Tab-separated table of C-alpha atoms in Angstrom:
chain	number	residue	atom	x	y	z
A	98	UNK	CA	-8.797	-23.153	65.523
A	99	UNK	CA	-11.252	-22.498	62.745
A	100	UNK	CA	-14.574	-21.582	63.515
A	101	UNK	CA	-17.780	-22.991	60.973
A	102	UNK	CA	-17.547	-19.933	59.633
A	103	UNK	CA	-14.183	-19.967	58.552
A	104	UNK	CA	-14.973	-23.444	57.165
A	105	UNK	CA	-17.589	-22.425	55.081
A	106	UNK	CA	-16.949	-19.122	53.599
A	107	UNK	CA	-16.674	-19.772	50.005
A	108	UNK	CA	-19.234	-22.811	49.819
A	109	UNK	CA	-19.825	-23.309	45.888
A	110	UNK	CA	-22.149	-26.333	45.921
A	111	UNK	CA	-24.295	-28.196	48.969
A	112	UNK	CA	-25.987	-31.610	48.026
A	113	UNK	CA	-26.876	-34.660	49.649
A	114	UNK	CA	-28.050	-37.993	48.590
A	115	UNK	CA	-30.340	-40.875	50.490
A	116	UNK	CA	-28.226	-43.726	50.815
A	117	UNK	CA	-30.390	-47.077	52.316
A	118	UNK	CA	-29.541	-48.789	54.838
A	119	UNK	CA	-27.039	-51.603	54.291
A	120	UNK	CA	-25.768	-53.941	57.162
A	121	UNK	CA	-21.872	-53.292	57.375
A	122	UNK	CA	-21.524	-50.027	55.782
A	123	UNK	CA	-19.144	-48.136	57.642
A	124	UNK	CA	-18.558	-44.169	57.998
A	125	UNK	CA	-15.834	-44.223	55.672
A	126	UNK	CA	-17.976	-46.079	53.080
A	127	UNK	CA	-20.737	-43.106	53.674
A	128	UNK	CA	-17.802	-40.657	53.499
A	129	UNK	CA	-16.915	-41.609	50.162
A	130	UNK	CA	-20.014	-41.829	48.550
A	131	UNK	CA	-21.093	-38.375	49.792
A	132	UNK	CA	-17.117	-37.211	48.321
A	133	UNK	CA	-17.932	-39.390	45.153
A	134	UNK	CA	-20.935	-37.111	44.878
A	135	UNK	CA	-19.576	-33.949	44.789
A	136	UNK	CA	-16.722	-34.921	42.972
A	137	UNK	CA	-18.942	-35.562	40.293
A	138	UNK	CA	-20.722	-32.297	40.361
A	139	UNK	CA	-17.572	-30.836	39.792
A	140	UNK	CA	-16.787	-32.528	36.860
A	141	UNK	CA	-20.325	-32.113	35.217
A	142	UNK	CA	-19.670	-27.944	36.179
A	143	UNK	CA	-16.543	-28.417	34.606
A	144	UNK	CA	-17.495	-29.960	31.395
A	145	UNK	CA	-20.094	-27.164	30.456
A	146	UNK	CA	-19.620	-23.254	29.912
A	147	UNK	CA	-21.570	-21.883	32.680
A	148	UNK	CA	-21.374	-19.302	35.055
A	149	UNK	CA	-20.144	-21.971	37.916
A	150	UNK	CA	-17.542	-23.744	35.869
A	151	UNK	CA	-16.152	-19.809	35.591
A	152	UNK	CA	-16.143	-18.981	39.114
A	153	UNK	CA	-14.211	-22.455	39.803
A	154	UNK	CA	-11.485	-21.589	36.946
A	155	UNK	CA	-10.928	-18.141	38.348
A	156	UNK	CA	-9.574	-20.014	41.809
A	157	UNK	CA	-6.572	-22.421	41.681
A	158	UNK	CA	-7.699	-24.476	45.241
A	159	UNK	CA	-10.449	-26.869	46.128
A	160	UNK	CA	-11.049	-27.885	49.496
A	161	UNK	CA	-12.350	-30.899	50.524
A	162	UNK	CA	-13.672	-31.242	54.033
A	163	UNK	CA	-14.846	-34.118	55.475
A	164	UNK	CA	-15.284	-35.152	59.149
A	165	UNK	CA	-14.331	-39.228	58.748
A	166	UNK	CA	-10.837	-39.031	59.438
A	167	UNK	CA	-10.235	-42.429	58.364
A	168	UNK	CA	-11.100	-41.189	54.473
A	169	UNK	CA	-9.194	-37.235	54.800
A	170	UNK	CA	-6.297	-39.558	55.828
A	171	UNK	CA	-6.141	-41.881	52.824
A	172	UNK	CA	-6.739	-38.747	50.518
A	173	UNK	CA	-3.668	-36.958	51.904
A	174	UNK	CA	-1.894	-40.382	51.677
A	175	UNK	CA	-1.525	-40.551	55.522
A	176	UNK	CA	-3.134	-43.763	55.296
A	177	UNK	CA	-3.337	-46.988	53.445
A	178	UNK	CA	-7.115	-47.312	51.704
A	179	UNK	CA	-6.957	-51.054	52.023
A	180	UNK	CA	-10.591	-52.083	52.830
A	181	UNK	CA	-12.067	-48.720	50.738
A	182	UNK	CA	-9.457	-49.341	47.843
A	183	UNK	CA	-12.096	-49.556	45.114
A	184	UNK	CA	-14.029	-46.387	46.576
A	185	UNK	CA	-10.743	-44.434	47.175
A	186	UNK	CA	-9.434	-45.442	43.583
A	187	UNK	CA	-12.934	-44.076	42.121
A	188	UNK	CA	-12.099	-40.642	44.191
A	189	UNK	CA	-8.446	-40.206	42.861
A	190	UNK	CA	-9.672	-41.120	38.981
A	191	UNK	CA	-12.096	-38.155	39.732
A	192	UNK	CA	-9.436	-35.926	41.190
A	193	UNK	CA	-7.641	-36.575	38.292
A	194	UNK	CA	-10.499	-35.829	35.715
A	195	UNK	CA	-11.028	-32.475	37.812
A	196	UNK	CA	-7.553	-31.602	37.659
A	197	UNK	CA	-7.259	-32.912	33.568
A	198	UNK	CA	-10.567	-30.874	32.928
A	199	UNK	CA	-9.305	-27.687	34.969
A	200	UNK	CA	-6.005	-27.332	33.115
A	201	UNK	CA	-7.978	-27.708	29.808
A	202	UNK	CA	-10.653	-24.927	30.297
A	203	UNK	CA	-7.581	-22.690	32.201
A	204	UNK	CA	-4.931	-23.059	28.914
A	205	UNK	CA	-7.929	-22.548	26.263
A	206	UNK	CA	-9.240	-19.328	27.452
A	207	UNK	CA	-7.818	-15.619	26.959
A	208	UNK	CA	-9.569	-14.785	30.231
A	209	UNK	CA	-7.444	-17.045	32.355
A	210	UNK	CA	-3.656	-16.339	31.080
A	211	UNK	CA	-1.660	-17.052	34.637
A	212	UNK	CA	-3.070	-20.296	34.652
A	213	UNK	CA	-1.765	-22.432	37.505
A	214	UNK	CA	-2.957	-26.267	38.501
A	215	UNK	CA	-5.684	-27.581	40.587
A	216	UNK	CA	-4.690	-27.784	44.289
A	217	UNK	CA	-7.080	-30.019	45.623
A	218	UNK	CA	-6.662	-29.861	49.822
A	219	UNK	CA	-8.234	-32.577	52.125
A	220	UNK	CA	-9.128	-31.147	55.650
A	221	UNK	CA	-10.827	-32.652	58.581
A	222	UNK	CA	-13.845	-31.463	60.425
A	223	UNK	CA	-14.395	-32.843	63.487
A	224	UNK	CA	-17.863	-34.332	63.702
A	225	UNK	CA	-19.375	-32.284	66.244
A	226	UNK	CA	-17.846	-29.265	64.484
A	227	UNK	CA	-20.210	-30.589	60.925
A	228	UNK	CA	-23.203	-28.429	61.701
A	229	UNK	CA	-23.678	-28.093	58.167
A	230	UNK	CA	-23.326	-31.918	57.012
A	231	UNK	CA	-25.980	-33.098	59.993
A	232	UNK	CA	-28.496	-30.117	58.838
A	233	UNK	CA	-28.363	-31.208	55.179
A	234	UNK	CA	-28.549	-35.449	56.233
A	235	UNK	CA	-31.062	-34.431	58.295
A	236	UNK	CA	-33.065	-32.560	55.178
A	237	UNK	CA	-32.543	-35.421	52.961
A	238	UNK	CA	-33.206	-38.332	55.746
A	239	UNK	CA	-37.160	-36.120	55.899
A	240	UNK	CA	-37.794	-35.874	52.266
A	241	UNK	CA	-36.890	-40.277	51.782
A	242	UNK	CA	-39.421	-40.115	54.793
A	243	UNK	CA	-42.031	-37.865	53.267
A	244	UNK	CA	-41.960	-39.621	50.044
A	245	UNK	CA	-42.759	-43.074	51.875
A	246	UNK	CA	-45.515	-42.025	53.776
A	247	UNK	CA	-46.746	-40.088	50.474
A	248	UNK	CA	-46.428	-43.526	48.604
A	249	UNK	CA	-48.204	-45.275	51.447
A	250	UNK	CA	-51.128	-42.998	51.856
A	251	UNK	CA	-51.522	-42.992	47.889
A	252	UNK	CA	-52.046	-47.031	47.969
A	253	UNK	CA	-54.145	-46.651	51.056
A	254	UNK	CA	-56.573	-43.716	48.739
A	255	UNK	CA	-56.376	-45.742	45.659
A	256	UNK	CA	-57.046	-49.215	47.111
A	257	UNK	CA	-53.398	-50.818	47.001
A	258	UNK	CA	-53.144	-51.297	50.406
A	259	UNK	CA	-55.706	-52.420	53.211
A	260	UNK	CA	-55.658	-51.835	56.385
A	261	UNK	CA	-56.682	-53.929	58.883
A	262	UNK	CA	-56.909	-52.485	63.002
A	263	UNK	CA	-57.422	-55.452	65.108
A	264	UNK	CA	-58.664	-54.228	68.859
């Protein structure tokens, strides 16, 4: 059994993105969109010579972890994506440009002559073993909130908004 620490120990990237509140949205349909989001980190690291881009092509393995089983499952084709095709199609074409962009950087540069592929790995986390995931929703969830009230109290100072206390 891994312990958080184990889990995290070579963290290269930490992000999170507000995501409003739509009626039917599902975990996996959360899932993906937060994996769509790094995936495309990755590729913007990997499409510019930077310090971060080098550090990724001196390792050969990615892991993914994710604690919606449901989504882990379909990436390690355990699982049929059926209801999340279009999302888990967007993920693979990713994976793919990852992998494409990976192998190009690896095969063009004198500093990286035992090239080997991408090995992209999909683990689980169980949920209440996330620590890290809740901590950074939890971040993002107060800075959508601090930015409303900020908006709010602006119209209230400049006159955009009245407010009116009945007793």
């Amino acid at each position: 059994h891994s312990t958080p620490k184990d889990y995290w120990g070579n963290l290269i990237a930490l992000g999170g993105n507000y995501l409003p509140p739509v009626q039917g949205t599902t975990s996996a349909d959360v899932e993906y969109e937060g994996l769509l989001f790094g995936l495309d980190w990755v590729i913007r690291v990997l499409s510019h010579e930077n310090i971060m881009r080098d550090y990724i092509l001196l390792h050969s393995t990615m892991i993914v972890r994710g604690d919606c089983k449901t989504v882990i499952d379909q990436l390690n084709s355990r699982s049929s994506a059926r209801k999340m095709e279009s999302k888990y199609c967007m993920a693979v074409t990713k994976i793919k440009e990852i992998e494409r962009l990976f192998s190009l950087h690896r095969s063009h540069s004198a500093q990286f002559t035992n090239a080997r592929e991408m090995n992209i790995h999909f683990d689980h986390i169980p949920r209440e073993n996330n620590t890290l995931c809740d901590a950074v929703c939890r971040l993002v969830v107060y800075q959508k909130q601090r930015c409303i009230v900020g908006s709010v109290i602006d119209s209230v100072k400049t006159g955009g908004i009245e407010c009116v206390s009945s007793i």
